[in-house]
PDB file of C-alpha atoms in Angstrom:
ATOM      1  CA  MET A 120      75.941 -59.608  31.252  1.00  0.00           C
ATOM      2  CA  ASN A 121      77.788 -61.104  28.263  1.00  0.00           C
ATOM      3  CA  LYS A 122      80.941 -62.966  29.084  1.00  0.00           C
ATOM      4  CA  VAL A 123      84.292 -61.726  27.795  1.00  0.00           C
ATOM      5  CA  ASP A 124      86.160 -64.143  25.533  1.00  0.00           C
ATOM      6  CA  VAL A 125      89.657 -65.121  26.641  1.00  0.00           C
ATOM      7  CA  ILE A 126      92.218 -66.237  24.075  1.00  0.00           C
ATOM      8  CA  ILE A 127      95.485 -67.613  25.434  1.00  0.00           C
ATOM      9  CA  LEU A 128      98.546 -67.281  23.220  1.00  0.00           C
ATOM     10  CA  SER A 129     101.035 -69.990  24.079  1.00  0.00           C
ATOM     11  CA  GLY A 130     104.290 -71.172  22.537  1.00  0.00           C
ATOM     12  CA  PHE A 131     107.970 -71.431  23.297  1.00  0.00           C
ATOM     13  CA  LEU A 132     110.336 -68.471  23.233  1.00  0.00           C
ATOM     14  CA  GLY A 133     110.576 -66.704  19.879  1.00  0.00           C
ATOM     15  CA  ALA A 134     107.699 -68.566  18.228  1.00  0.00           C
ATOM     16  CA  GLY A 135     105.817 -65.427  17.109  1.00  0.00           C
ATOM     17  CA  LYS A 136     103.200 -64.817  19.813  1.00  0.00           C
ATOM     18  CA  THR A 137     103.620 -61.033  19.848  1.00  0.00           C
ATOM     19  CA  THR A 138     103.454 -60.830  16.052  1.00  0.00           C
ATOM     20  CA  LEU A 139     100.172 -62.754  16.054  1.00  0.00           C
ATOM     21  CA  LEU A 140      98.860 -60.605  18.904  1.00  0.00           C
ATOM     22  CA  THR A 141      99.563 -57.465  16.876  1.00  0.00           C
ATOM     23  CA  ARG A 142      97.610 -58.863  13.933  1.00  0.00           C
ATOM     24  CA  LEU A 143      94.683 -59.801  16.161  1.00  0.00           C
ATOM     25  CA  LEU A 144      94.530 -56.337  17.706  1.00  0.00           C
ATOM     26  CA  GLN A 145      94.590 -54.733  14.270  1.00  0.00           C
ATOM     27  CA  ALA A 146      91.654 -56.900  13.209  1.00  0.00           C
ATOM     28  CA  ASP A 147      89.756 -56.039  16.389  1.00  0.00           C
ATOM     29  CA  GLN A 148      90.214 -52.344  15.749  1.00  0.00           C
ATOM     30  CA  LYS A 149      89.028 -52.732  12.150  1.00  0.00           C
ATOM     31  CA  HIS A 150      85.873 -54.598  13.185  1.00  0.00           C
ATOM     32  CA  GLY A 151      85.059 -52.543  16.264  1.00  0.00           C
ATOM     33  CA  ARG A 152      85.820 -55.221  18.838  1.00  0.00           C
ATOM     34  CA  LYS A 153      87.012 -53.977  22.208  1.00  0.00           C
ATOM     35  CA  ALA A 154      90.129 -55.866  23.270  1.00  0.00           C
ATOM     36  CA  ALA A 155      92.465 -55.898  26.252  1.00  0.00           C
ATOM     37  CA  VAL A 156      95.795 -57.629  26.771  1.00  0.00           C
ATOM     38  CA  VAL A 157      97.561 -59.325  29.665  1.00  0.00           C
ATOM     39  CA  MET A 158     101.276 -59.921  29.092  1.00  0.00           C
ATOM     40  CA  ASN A 159     103.344 -62.186  31.299  1.00  0.00           C
ATOM     41  CA  GLU A 160     107.146 -61.857  31.237  1.00  0.00           C
ATOM     42  CA  VAL A 161     109.550 -64.025  33.208  1.00  0.00           C
ATOM     43  CA  GLY A 162     111.935 -61.074  33.467  1.00  0.00           C
ATOM     44  CA  SER A 163     111.477 -57.834  35.338  1.00  0.00           C
ATOM     45  CA  VAL A 164     111.477 -55.681  32.179  1.00  0.00           C
ATOM     46  CA  SER A 165     108.756 -55.730  29.546  1.00  0.00           C
ATOM     47  CA  VAL A 166     109.702 -55.332  25.902  1.00  0.00           C
ATOM     48  CA  ASP A 167     106.775 -56.740  23.941  1.00  0.00           C
ATOM     49  CA  SER A 168     104.254 -54.400  25.570  1.00  0.00           C
ATOM     50  CA  ASP A 169     105.243 -51.794  22.976  1.00  0.00           C
ATOM     51  CA  ALA A 170     103.291 -53.870  20.445  1.00  0.00           C
ATOM     52  CA  VAL A 171     100.046 -52.918  22.203  1.00  0.00           C
ATOM     53  CA  GLY A 172      98.547 -49.614  21.088  1.00  0.00           C
ATOM     54  CA  ASP A 173      97.739 -46.784  23.476  1.00  0.00           C
ATOM     55  CA  GLY A 174      93.998 -47.340  23.145  1.00  0.00           C
ATOM     56  CA  THR A 175      94.120 -50.965  24.293  1.00  0.00           C
ATOM     57  CA  PRO A 176      93.937 -51.693  28.045  1.00  0.00           C
ATOM     58  CA  LEU A 177      97.108 -53.535  29.059  1.00  0.00           C
ATOM     59  CA  LYS A 178      98.113 -55.348  32.222  1.00  0.00           C
ATOM     60  CA  GLU A 179     101.621 -56.692  32.739  1.00  0.00           C
ATOM     61  CA  LEU A 180     102.792 -59.514  34.976  1.00  0.00           C
ATOM     62  CA  LEU A 181     106.549 -59.287  35.339  1.00  0.00           C
ATOM     63  CA  GLY A 182     109.219 -61.178  37.221  1.00  0.00           C
ATOM     64  CA  GLY A 183     107.692 -64.654  37.130  1.00  0.00           C
ATOM     65  CA  CYS A 184     105.418 -67.101  35.364  1.00  0.00           C
ATOM     66  CA  VAL A 185     101.669 -67.448  35.846  1.00  0.00           C
ATOM     67  CA  CYS A 186     102.088 -71.208  36.077  1.00  0.00           C
ATOM     68  CA  CYS A 187     104.475 -70.931  39.043  1.00  0.00           C
ATOM     69  CA  SER A 188     104.042 -67.820  41.127  1.00  0.00           C
ATOM     70  CA  LEU A 189     101.713 -65.253  39.574  1.00  0.00           C
ATOM     71  CA  SER A 190      98.356 -67.024  39.283  1.00  0.00           C
ATOM     72  CA  ASP A 191      96.817 -64.886  42.026  1.00  0.00           C
ATOM     73  CA  LYS A 192      98.044 -61.707  40.324  1.00  0.00           C
ATOM     74  CA  LEU A 193      96.553 -62.844  37.011  1.00  0.00           C
ATOM     75  CA  GLU A 194      93.204 -63.265  38.717  1.00  0.00           C
ATOM     76  CA  ILE A 195      93.405 -59.730  40.111  1.00  0.00           C
ATOM     77  CA  GLN A 196      94.443 -58.211  36.780  1.00  0.00           C
ATOM     78  CA  LEU A 197      91.670 -59.978  34.855  1.00  0.00           C
ATOM     79  CA  HIS A 198      89.092 -58.940  37.412  1.00  0.00           C
ATOM     80  CA  GLY A 199      90.275 -55.339  37.118  1.00  0.00           C
ATOM     81  CA  LEU A 200      89.964 -55.407  33.333  1.00  0.00           C
ATOM     82  CA  VAL A 201      86.384 -56.698  33.291  1.00  0.00           C
ATOM     83  CA  ARG A 202      85.427 -54.327  36.121  1.00  0.00           C
ATOM     84  CA  ASP A 203      86.898 -51.185  34.585  1.00  0.00           C
ATOM     85  CA  HIS A 204      86.294 -51.747  30.857  1.00  0.00           C
ATOM     86  CA  THR A 205      83.582 -52.937  28.498  1.00  0.00           C
ATOM     87  CA  LEU A 206      85.356 -55.683  26.555  1.00  0.00           C
ATOM     88  CA  ASP A 207      84.727 -58.299  23.895  1.00  0.00           C
ATOM     89  CA  VAL A 208      87.985 -60.190  24.221  1.00  0.00           C
ATOM     90  CA  ILE A 209      91.071 -60.445  26.429  1.00  0.00           C
ATOM     91  CA  TYR A 210      94.303 -61.859  25.038  1.00  0.00           C
ATOM     92  CA  ILE A 211      96.723 -63.426  27.481  1.00  0.00           C
ATOM     93  CA  GLU A 212     100.218 -63.624  26.020  1.00  0.00           C
ATOM     94  CA  THR A 213     102.049 -66.148  28.157  1.00  0.00           C
ATOM     95  CA  THR A 214     105.757 -66.410  28.759  1.00  0.00           C
ATOM     96  CA  GLY A 215     107.529 -68.754  26.381  1.00  0.00           C
ATOM     97  CA  VAL A 216     107.987 -71.206  29.242  1.00  0.00           C
ATOM     98  CA  ALA A 217     104.403 -71.326  30.503  1.00  0.00           C
ATOM     99  CA  HIS A 218     102.173 -74.371  30.392  1.00  0.00           C
ATOM    100  CA  PRO A 219      98.832 -73.308  28.837  1.00  0.00           C
ATOM    101  CA  VAL A 220      96.722 -75.463  31.165  1.00  0.00           C
ATOM    102  CA  ASP A 221      98.216 -73.737  34.207  1.00  0.00           C
ATOM    103  CA  VAL A 222      97.219 -70.401  32.691  1.00  0.00           C
ATOM    104  CA  LEU A 223      93.734 -71.733  31.960  1.00  0.00           C
ATOM    105  CA  GLU A 224      93.317 -72.876  35.528  1.00  0.00           C
ATOM    106  CA  ALA A 225      94.423 -69.476  36.803  1.00  0.00           C
ATOM    107  CA  CYS A 226      91.526 -67.971  34.806  1.00  0.00           C
ATOM    108  CA  MET A 227      88.922 -70.425  36.105  1.00  0.00           C
ATOM    109  CA  THR A 228      88.371 -69.063  39.593  1.00  0.00           C
ATOM    110  CA  PRO A 229      85.114 -68.264  41.421  1.00  0.00           C
ATOM    111  CA  LEU A 230      85.875 -64.564  41.058  1.00  0.00           C
ATOM    112  CA  LEU A 231      86.027 -64.798  37.269  1.00  0.00           C
ATOM    113  CA  VAL A 232      83.812 -67.679  36.216  1.00  0.00           C
ATOM    114  CA  ASP A 233      80.743 -65.491  35.622  1.00  0.00           C
ATOM    115  CA  ASP A 234      82.715 -62.895  33.640  1.00  0.00           C
ATOM    116  CA  LEU A 235      85.013 -64.873  31.350  1.00  0.00           C
ATOM    117  CA  ARG A 236      84.639 -67.534  28.684  1.00  0.00           C
ATOM    118  CA  ILE A 237      87.727 -69.440  27.556  1.00  0.00           C
ATOM    119  CA  ARG A 238      87.456 -69.140  23.802  1.00  0.00           C
ATOM    120  CA  SER A 239      90.639 -70.945  22.762  1.00  0.00           C
ATOM    121  CA  VAL A 240      94.233 -71.825  23.497  1.00  0.00           C
ATOM    122  CA  VAL A 241      96.451 -70.959  20.551  1.00  0.00           C
ATOM    123  CA  THR A 242      99.986 -72.370  20.475  1.00  0.00           C
ATOM    124  CA  LEU A 243     102.545 -70.836  18.149  1.00  0.00           C
ATOM    125  CA  LEU A 244     105.076 -73.478  17.132  1.00  0.00           C
ATOM    126  CA  ASP A 245     108.391 -72.364  15.667  1.00  0.00           C
ATOM    127  CA  LEU A 246     109.012 -75.085  13.074  1.00  0.00           C
ATOM    128  CA  VAL A 247     112.731 -74.328  12.933  1.00  0.00           C
ATOM    129  CA  ALA A 248     113.076 -74.721  16.691  1.00  0.00           C
ATOM    130  CA  TRP A 249     110.870 -77.819  16.576  1.00  0.00           C
ATOM    131  CA  GLY A 250     113.201 -79.411  14.045  1.00  0.00           C
ATOM    132  CA  GLU A 251     116.165 -78.689  16.309  1.00  0.00           C
ATOM    133  CA  ARG A 252     114.426 -79.502  19.574  1.00  0.00           C
ATOM    134  CA  ARG A 253     116.652 -82.498  20.374  1.00  0.00           C
ATOM    135  CA  SER A 254     119.483 -80.071  21.050  1.00  0.00           C
ATOM    136  CA  LEU A 255     117.420 -78.630  23.915  1.00  0.00           C
ATOM    137  CA  SER A 256     117.068 -80.055  27.387  1.00  0.00           C
ATOM    138  CA  ALA A 257     114.601 -82.887  27.995  1.00  0.00           C
ATOM    139  CA  ALA A 258     112.434 -80.598  30.136  1.00  0.00           C
ATOM    140  CA  VAL A 259     112.194 -77.983  27.391  1.00  0.00           C
ATOM    141  CA  GLN A 260     111.317 -80.639  24.824  1.00  0.00           C
ATOM    142  CA  GLN A 261     108.573 -81.865  27.130  1.00  0.00           C
ATOM    143  CA  LEU A 262     107.245 -78.338  27.548  1.00  0.00           C
ATOM    144  CA  MET A 263     107.078 -77.812  23.777  1.00  0.00           C
ATOM    145  CA  ARG A 264     105.115 -81.048  23.378  1.00  0.00           C
ATOM    146  CA  GLU A 265     102.753 -80.044  26.188  1.00  0.00           C
ATOM    147  CA  GLN A 266     102.163 -76.631  24.600  1.00  0.00           C
ATOM    148  CA  VAL A 267     101.234 -78.407  21.353  1.00  0.00           C
ATOM    149  CA  ARG A 268      99.154 -81.133  22.988  1.00  0.00           C
ATOM    150  CA  ASN A 269      96.960 -78.732  24.953  1.00  0.00           C
ATOM    151  CA  ALA A 270      96.183 -76.295  22.136  1.00  0.00           C
ATOM    152  CA  ASP A 271      92.853 -75.833  20.395  1.00  0.00           C
ATOM    153  CA  LEU A 272      94.764 -74.304  17.485  1.00  0.00           C
ATOM    154  CA  VAL A 273      98.413 -74.952  16.615  1.00  0.00           C
ATOM    155  CA  VAL A 274      99.886 -72.303  14.327  1.00  0.00           C
ATOM    156  CA  MET A 275     102.942 -73.941  12.775  1.00  0.00           C
ATOM    157  CA  ASN A 276     104.960 -70.802  12.129  1.00  0.00           C
ATOM    158  CA  LYS A 277     107.970 -70.201   9.842  1.00  0.00           C
ATOM    159  CA  ALA A 278     106.592 -72.754   7.400  1.00  0.00           C
ATOM    160  CA  ASP A 279     108.265 -70.880   4.546  1.00  0.00           C
ATOM    161  CA  ARG A 280     111.578 -72.300   5.730  1.00  0.00           C
ATOM    162  CA  LEU A 281     110.502 -75.922   5.197  1.00  0.00           C
ATOM    163  CA  SER A 282     110.083 -77.945   2.032  1.00  0.00           C
ATOM    164  CA  GLU A 283     106.729 -79.476   1.150  1.00  0.00           C
ATOM    165  CA  GLU A 284     108.028 -82.874   2.238  1.00  0.00           C
ATOM    166  CA  GLU A 285     109.232 -81.470   5.562  1.00  0.00           C
ATOM    167  CA  ARG A 286     105.859 -79.815   6.142  1.00  0.00           C
ATOM    168  CA  SER A 287     104.054 -83.093   5.545  1.00  0.00           C
ATOM    169  CA  SER A 288     106.354 -84.869   7.977  1.00  0.00           C
ATOM    170  CA  VAL A 289     105.999 -82.298  10.747  1.00  0.00           C
ATOM    171  CA  GLU A 290     102.221 -82.165  10.307  1.00  0.00           C
ATOM    172  CA  LYS A 291     102.076 -85.910  10.987  1.00  0.00           C
ATOM    173  CA  GLU A 292     104.265 -85.431  14.079  1.00  0.00           C
ATOM    174  CA  ILE A 293     102.063 -82.673  15.457  1.00  0.00           C
ATOM    175  CA  ARG A 294      98.858 -84.555  14.689  1.00  0.00           C
ATOM    176  CA  GLY A 295     100.292 -87.493  16.603  1.00  0.00           C
ATOM    177  CA  ILE A 296     100.655 -85.242  19.659  1.00  0.00           C
ATOM    178  CA  ASN A 297      97.392 -83.322  19.258  1.00  0.00           C
ATOM    179  CA  SER A 298      94.685 -85.393  17.594  1.00  0.00           C
ATOM    180  CA  GLU A 299      91.801 -82.949  18.130  1.00  0.00           C
ATOM    181  CA  GLY A 300      93.106 -79.441  17.595  1.00  0.00           C
ATOM    182  CA  THR A 301      93.173 -77.403  14.402  1.00  0.00           C
ATOM    183  CA  LEU A 302      96.560 -77.244  12.660  1.00  0.00           C
ATOM    184  CA  LEU A 303      97.570 -74.318  10.443  1.00  0.00           C
ATOM    185  CA  PHE A 304     100.800 -73.564   8.618  1.00  0.00           C
ATOM    186  CA  ALA A 305     101.885 -69.916   8.693  1.00  0.00           C
ATOM    187  CA  SER A 306     104.737 -67.607   7.850  1.00  0.00           C
ATOM    188  CA  PHE A 307     105.413 -64.483   9.895  1.00  0.00           C
ATOM    189  CA  ALA A 308     102.347 -65.458  12.000  1.00  0.00           C
ATOM    190  CA  TYR A 309      99.947 -64.651   9.144  1.00  0.00           C
ATOM    191  CA  VAL A 310      96.729 -66.573   9.748  1.00  0.00           C
ATOM    192  CA  ASP A 311      93.055 -66.034   9.043  1.00  0.00           C
ATOM    193  CA  VAL A 312      92.068 -64.141  12.192  1.00  0.00           C
ATOM    194  CA  ARG A 313      88.714 -65.926  12.229  1.00  0.00           C
ATOM    195  CA  SER A 314      90.518 -69.212  12.791  1.00  0.00           C
ATOM    196  CA  VAL A 315      91.751 -67.788  16.087  1.00  0.00           C
ATOM    197  CA  MET A 316      88.675 -65.834  17.137  1.00  0.00           C
ATOM    198  CA  PHE A 317      86.123 -68.569  16.582  1.00  0.00           C
ATOM    199  CA  GLN A 318      87.853 -71.684  17.808  1.00  0.00           C
ATOM    200  CA  GLU A 319      85.920 -73.525  20.495  1.00  0.00           C
ATOM    201  CA  SER A 320      88.046 -74.566  23.433  1.00  0.00           C
ATOM    202  CA  GLN A 321      88.310 -78.245  24.255  1.00  0.00           C
ATOM    203  CA  TYR A 322      89.221 -77.450  27.862  1.00  0.00           C
ATOM    204  CA  SER A 323      85.911 -78.766  29.122  1.00  0.00           C
ATOM    205  CA  LYS A 324      86.993 -82.268  28.085  1.00  0.00           C
ATOM    206  CA  GLY A 325      89.425 -82.261  30.972  1.00  0.00           C
ATOM    207  CA  ARG A 326      93.071 -82.139  30.085  1.00  0.00           C
ATOM    208  CA  THR A 327      95.843 -83.329  32.305  1.00  0.00           C
ATOM    209  CA  HIS A 328      99.521 -82.568  32.154  1.00  0.00           C
ATOM    210  CA  ALA A 329     102.766 -83.340  33.859  1.00  0.00           C
ATOM    211  CA  PRO A 330     103.500 -80.266  35.970  1.00  0.00           C
ATOM    212  CA  LEU A 331     106.496 -78.217  34.882  1.00  0.00           C
ATOM    213  CA  HIS A 332     107.734 -75.199  36.741  1.00  0.00           C
ATOM    214  CA  VAL A 333     110.029 -72.580  35.295  1.00  0.00           C
ATOM    215  CA  ARG A 334     112.713 -72.530  37.949  1.00  0.00           C
ATOM    216  CA  GLU A 335     112.503 -76.001  39.473  1.00  0.00           C
ATOM    217  CA  ASP A 336     112.190 -78.121  36.325  1.00  0.00           C
ATOM    218  CA  LEU A 337     113.197 -76.025  33.340  1.00  0.00           C
ATOM    219  CA  HIS A 338     115.912 -74.064  35.156  1.00  0.00           C
ATOM    220  CA  ILE A 339     114.801 -71.035  33.166  1.00  0.00           C
ATOM    221  CA  LYS A 340     116.479 -67.861  34.327  1.00  0.00           C
ATOM    222  CA  THR A 341     116.471 -64.280  33.155  1.00  0.00           C
ATOM    223  CA  PHE A 342     119.198 -61.697  33.076  1.00  0.00           C
ATOM    224  CA  THR A 343     118.784 -57.984  32.385  1.00  0.00           C
ATOM    225  CA  HIS A 344     121.587 -55.727  31.198  1.00  0.00           C
ATOM    226  CA  VAL A 345     121.535 -51.971  30.577  1.00  0.00           C
ATOM    227  CA  PHE A 346     124.024 -50.262  28.270  1.00  0.00           C
ATOM    228  CA  THR A 347     124.572 -46.672  29.347  1.00  0.00           C
ATOM    229  CA  GLU A 348     126.152 -45.744  25.993  1.00  0.00           C
ATOM    230  CA  PRO A 349     125.908 -46.914  22.373  1.00  0.00           C
ATOM    231  CA  VAL A 350     127.989 -50.009  21.664  1.00  0.00           C
ATOM    232  CA  SER A 351     130.007 -51.344  18.741  1.00  0.00           C
ATOM    233  CA  GLN A 352     127.771 -53.356  16.436  1.00  0.00           C
ATOM    234  CA  GLU A 353     130.722 -55.503  15.368  1.00  0.00           C
ATOM    235  CA  ALA A 354     131.635 -56.324  18.972  1.00  0.00           C
ATOM    236  CA  PHE A 355     128.035 -57.073  19.862  1.00  0.00           C
ATOM    237  CA  GLU A 356     127.481 -59.376  16.895  1.00  0.00           C
ATOM    238  CA  THR A 357     130.694 -61.233  17.720  1.00  0.00           C
ATOM    239  CA  PHE A 358     129.248 -61.743  21.203  1.00  0.00           C
ATOM    240  CA  VAL A 359     126.007 -63.062  19.683  1.00  0.00           C
ATOM    241  CA  LYS A 360     127.872 -65.530  17.432  1.00  0.00           C
ATOM    242  CA  GLU A 361     129.567 -66.963  20.520  1.00  0.00           C
ATOM    243  CA  MET A 362     126.293 -67.231  22.434  1.00  0.00           C
ATOM    244  CA  PRO A 363     125.952 -70.546  24.284  1.00  0.00           C
ATOM    245  CA  ASP A 364     123.018 -72.802  23.356  1.00  0.00           C
ATOM    246  CA  SER A 365     121.613 -72.272  26.844  1.00  0.00           C
ATOM    247  CA  VAL A 366     120.491 -68.756  25.817  1.00  0.00           C
ATOM    248  CA  TYR A 367     117.115 -69.225  24.149  1.00  0.00           C
ATOM    249  CA  ARG A 368     115.975 -65.660  23.700  1.00  0.00           C
ATOM    250  CA  ILE A 369     117.207 -62.060  23.852  1.00  0.00           C
ATOM    251  CA  LYS A 370     114.935 -59.107  23.364  1.00  0.00           C
ATOM    252  CA  GLY A 371     115.266 -55.446  24.070  1.00  0.00           C
ATOM    253  CA  TYR A 372     116.532 -52.145  22.753  1.00  0.00           C
ATOM    254  CA  ILE A 373     120.032 -51.225  21.673  1.00  0.00           C
ATOM    255  CA  ARG A 374     121.893 -48.339  20.021  1.00  0.00           C
ATOM    256  CA  PHE A 375     125.060 -48.809  18.023  1.00  0.00           C
ATOM    257  CA  THR A 376     127.993 -46.420  17.818  1.00  0.00           C
ATOM    258  CA  GLY A 377     127.587 -43.893  15.007  1.00  0.00           C
ATOM    259  CA  ASP A 378     123.862 -44.536  14.623  1.00  0.00           C
ATOM    260  CA  GLU A 379     121.252 -42.309  16.251  1.00  0.00           C
ATOM    261  CA  ARG A 380     118.497 -44.876  15.904  1.00  0.00           C
ATOM    262  CA  THR A 381     117.214 -47.080  18.702  1.00  0.00           C
ATOM    263  CA  MET A 382     116.831 -50.637  17.459  1.00  0.00           C
ATOM    264  CA  LEU A 383     114.423 -53.284  18.713  1.00  0.00           C
ATOM    265  CA  LEU A 384     116.496 -56.448  18.969  1.00  0.00           C
ATOM    266  CA  GLN A 385     115.110 -59.987  18.821  1.00  0.00           C
ATOM    267  CA  TYR A 386     117.279 -63.102  19.152  1.00  0.00           C
ATOM    268  CA  SER A 387     116.222 -66.736  19.076  1.00  0.00           C
ATOM    269  CA  TYR A 388     117.981 -69.961  18.123  1.00  0.00           C
ATOM    270  CA  GLY A 389     121.124 -68.315  16.806  1.00  0.00           C
ATOM    271  CA  MET A 390     119.385 -65.663  14.702  1.00  0.00           C
ATOM    272  CA  VAL A 391     119.323 -61.978  15.546  1.00  0.00           C
ATOM    273  CA  THR A 392     117.101 -59.360  13.900  1.00  0.00           C
ATOM    274  CA  TYR A 393     116.907 -55.598  14.271  1.00  0.00           C
ATOM    275  CA  GLU A 394     113.966 -53.323  13.651  1.00  0.00           C
ATOM    276  CA  GLU A 395     114.069 -49.556  13.963  1.00  0.00           C
ATOM    277  CA  SER A 396     112.013 -48.379  16.919  1.00  0.00           C
ATOM    278  CA  ASP A 397     110.266 -45.036  16.990  1.00  0.00           C
ATOM    279  CA  LEU A 398     110.642 -45.039  20.774  1.00  0.00           C
ATOM    280  CA  ASN A 399     113.603 -43.545  22.594  1.00  0.00           C
ATOM    281  CA  ARG A 400     114.065 -46.388  25.037  1.00  0.00           C
ATOM    282  CA  THR A 401     116.793 -47.225  27.521  1.00  0.00           C
ATOM    283  CA  ASN A 402     119.249 -49.659  25.964  1.00  0.00           C
ATOM    284  CA  THR A 403     118.025 -52.643  27.944  1.00  0.00           C
ATOM    285  CA  LEU A 404     118.410 -56.289  26.928  1.00  0.00           C
ATOM    286  CA  VAL A 405     116.569 -59.192  28.568  1.00  0.00           C
ATOM    287  CA  PHE A 406     118.121 -62.671  28.287  1.00  0.00           C
ATOM    288  CA  ILE A 407     116.076 -65.834  28.841  1.00  0.00           C
ATOM    289  CA  GLY A 408     117.704 -69.228  29.009  1.00  0.00           C
ATOM    290  CA  ASP A 409     118.470 -72.467  30.795  1.00  0.00           C
ATOM    291  CA  GLY A 410     120.681 -71.938  33.839  1.00  0.00           C
ATOM    292  CA  LEU A 411     122.181 -68.654  32.651  1.00  0.00           C
ATOM    293  CA  ASP A 412     125.628 -67.746  33.950  1.00  0.00           C
ATOM    294  CA  HIS A 413     124.907 -64.188  35.083  1.00  0.00           C
ATOM    295  CA  ASP A 414     128.500 -63.336  35.938  1.00  0.00           C
ATOM    296  CA  ALA A 415     129.839 -64.467  32.561  1.00  0.00           C
ATOM    297  CA  LEU A 416     127.146 -62.545  30.673  1.00  0.00           C
ATOM    298  CA  ARG A 417     127.700 -59.440  32.760  1.00  0.00           C
ATOM    299  CA  ASP A 418     131.456 -59.514  32.189  1.00  0.00           C
ATOM    300  CA  LYS A 419     131.130 -59.929  28.412  1.00  0.00           C
ATOM    301  CA  LEU A 420     128.479 -57.245  28.041  1.00  0.00           C
ATOM    302  CA  THR A 421     130.399 -54.828  30.245  1.00  0.00           C
ATOM    303  CA  ALA A 422     133.450 -55.322  28.029  1.00  0.00           C
ATOM    304  CA  ILE A 423     131.374 -54.582  24.926  1.00  0.00           C
ATOM    305  CA  GLY A 424     130.041 -51.411  26.534  1.00  0.00           C
ATOM    306  CA  LYS A 425     133.463 -49.928  27.237  1.00  0.00           C
TER     307      LYS A 425
END
């Protein structure tokens, strides 16, 4: 039996993993490859799973990180996919706070070793966040370096927002961290799909890493809030402008007063974007950050919702 390729999509929060995943799945469909997806979310609500089409087998791991508490569940989900489907490739989209080697090790179990082949670890690096990384905690900075260091392919995303001189400088920085991997600049996660599909993993060379765990070391927490009614866009955007630096990521669905549309909201590093969703979803927002103050967030969001 042919082994199923596994491609691990790594990268810190908001780097563009889901956008790249969407492009990969579109290419698979075009070329007749049979793909499946495993998505890991630290929170208890999945938002990015909507990017996966109905015809693609999907497994979700919610409420924790594979590297800390869900490695056994990942093993079960992967085994179920290869047992129940004829597949060419499985994409594992990790949480933004996962260490890629921990995810790799969760895939390399006796139950799976005859069924899976680790094709590559792809790290999406948000160049804007990388440039501002010194404003983040030391543990988060270490995690970002580890995600870069252990990648077979580093996609340096949002390159359009850097000058040529800045690109040259950051390329030297990244090459200093990862001397063996392939480095690619990208904007909006546009890359040659072949560069992802046909990378050969260096995992067999034996990587080591300083262990980092989401709750113990990074203090990453999640907070979920549901709006029962549409909210004022002005009030919400005022709330976003006052967002503490400890909030790394917000994603979810929201409706604004006077607008019938449901909007997919994405927030990272002070920037918020909206995209019209064709799904009538509950107005649920998931916050991910360092030591989130749940009570303060709840009070502010409740006030907005009144």
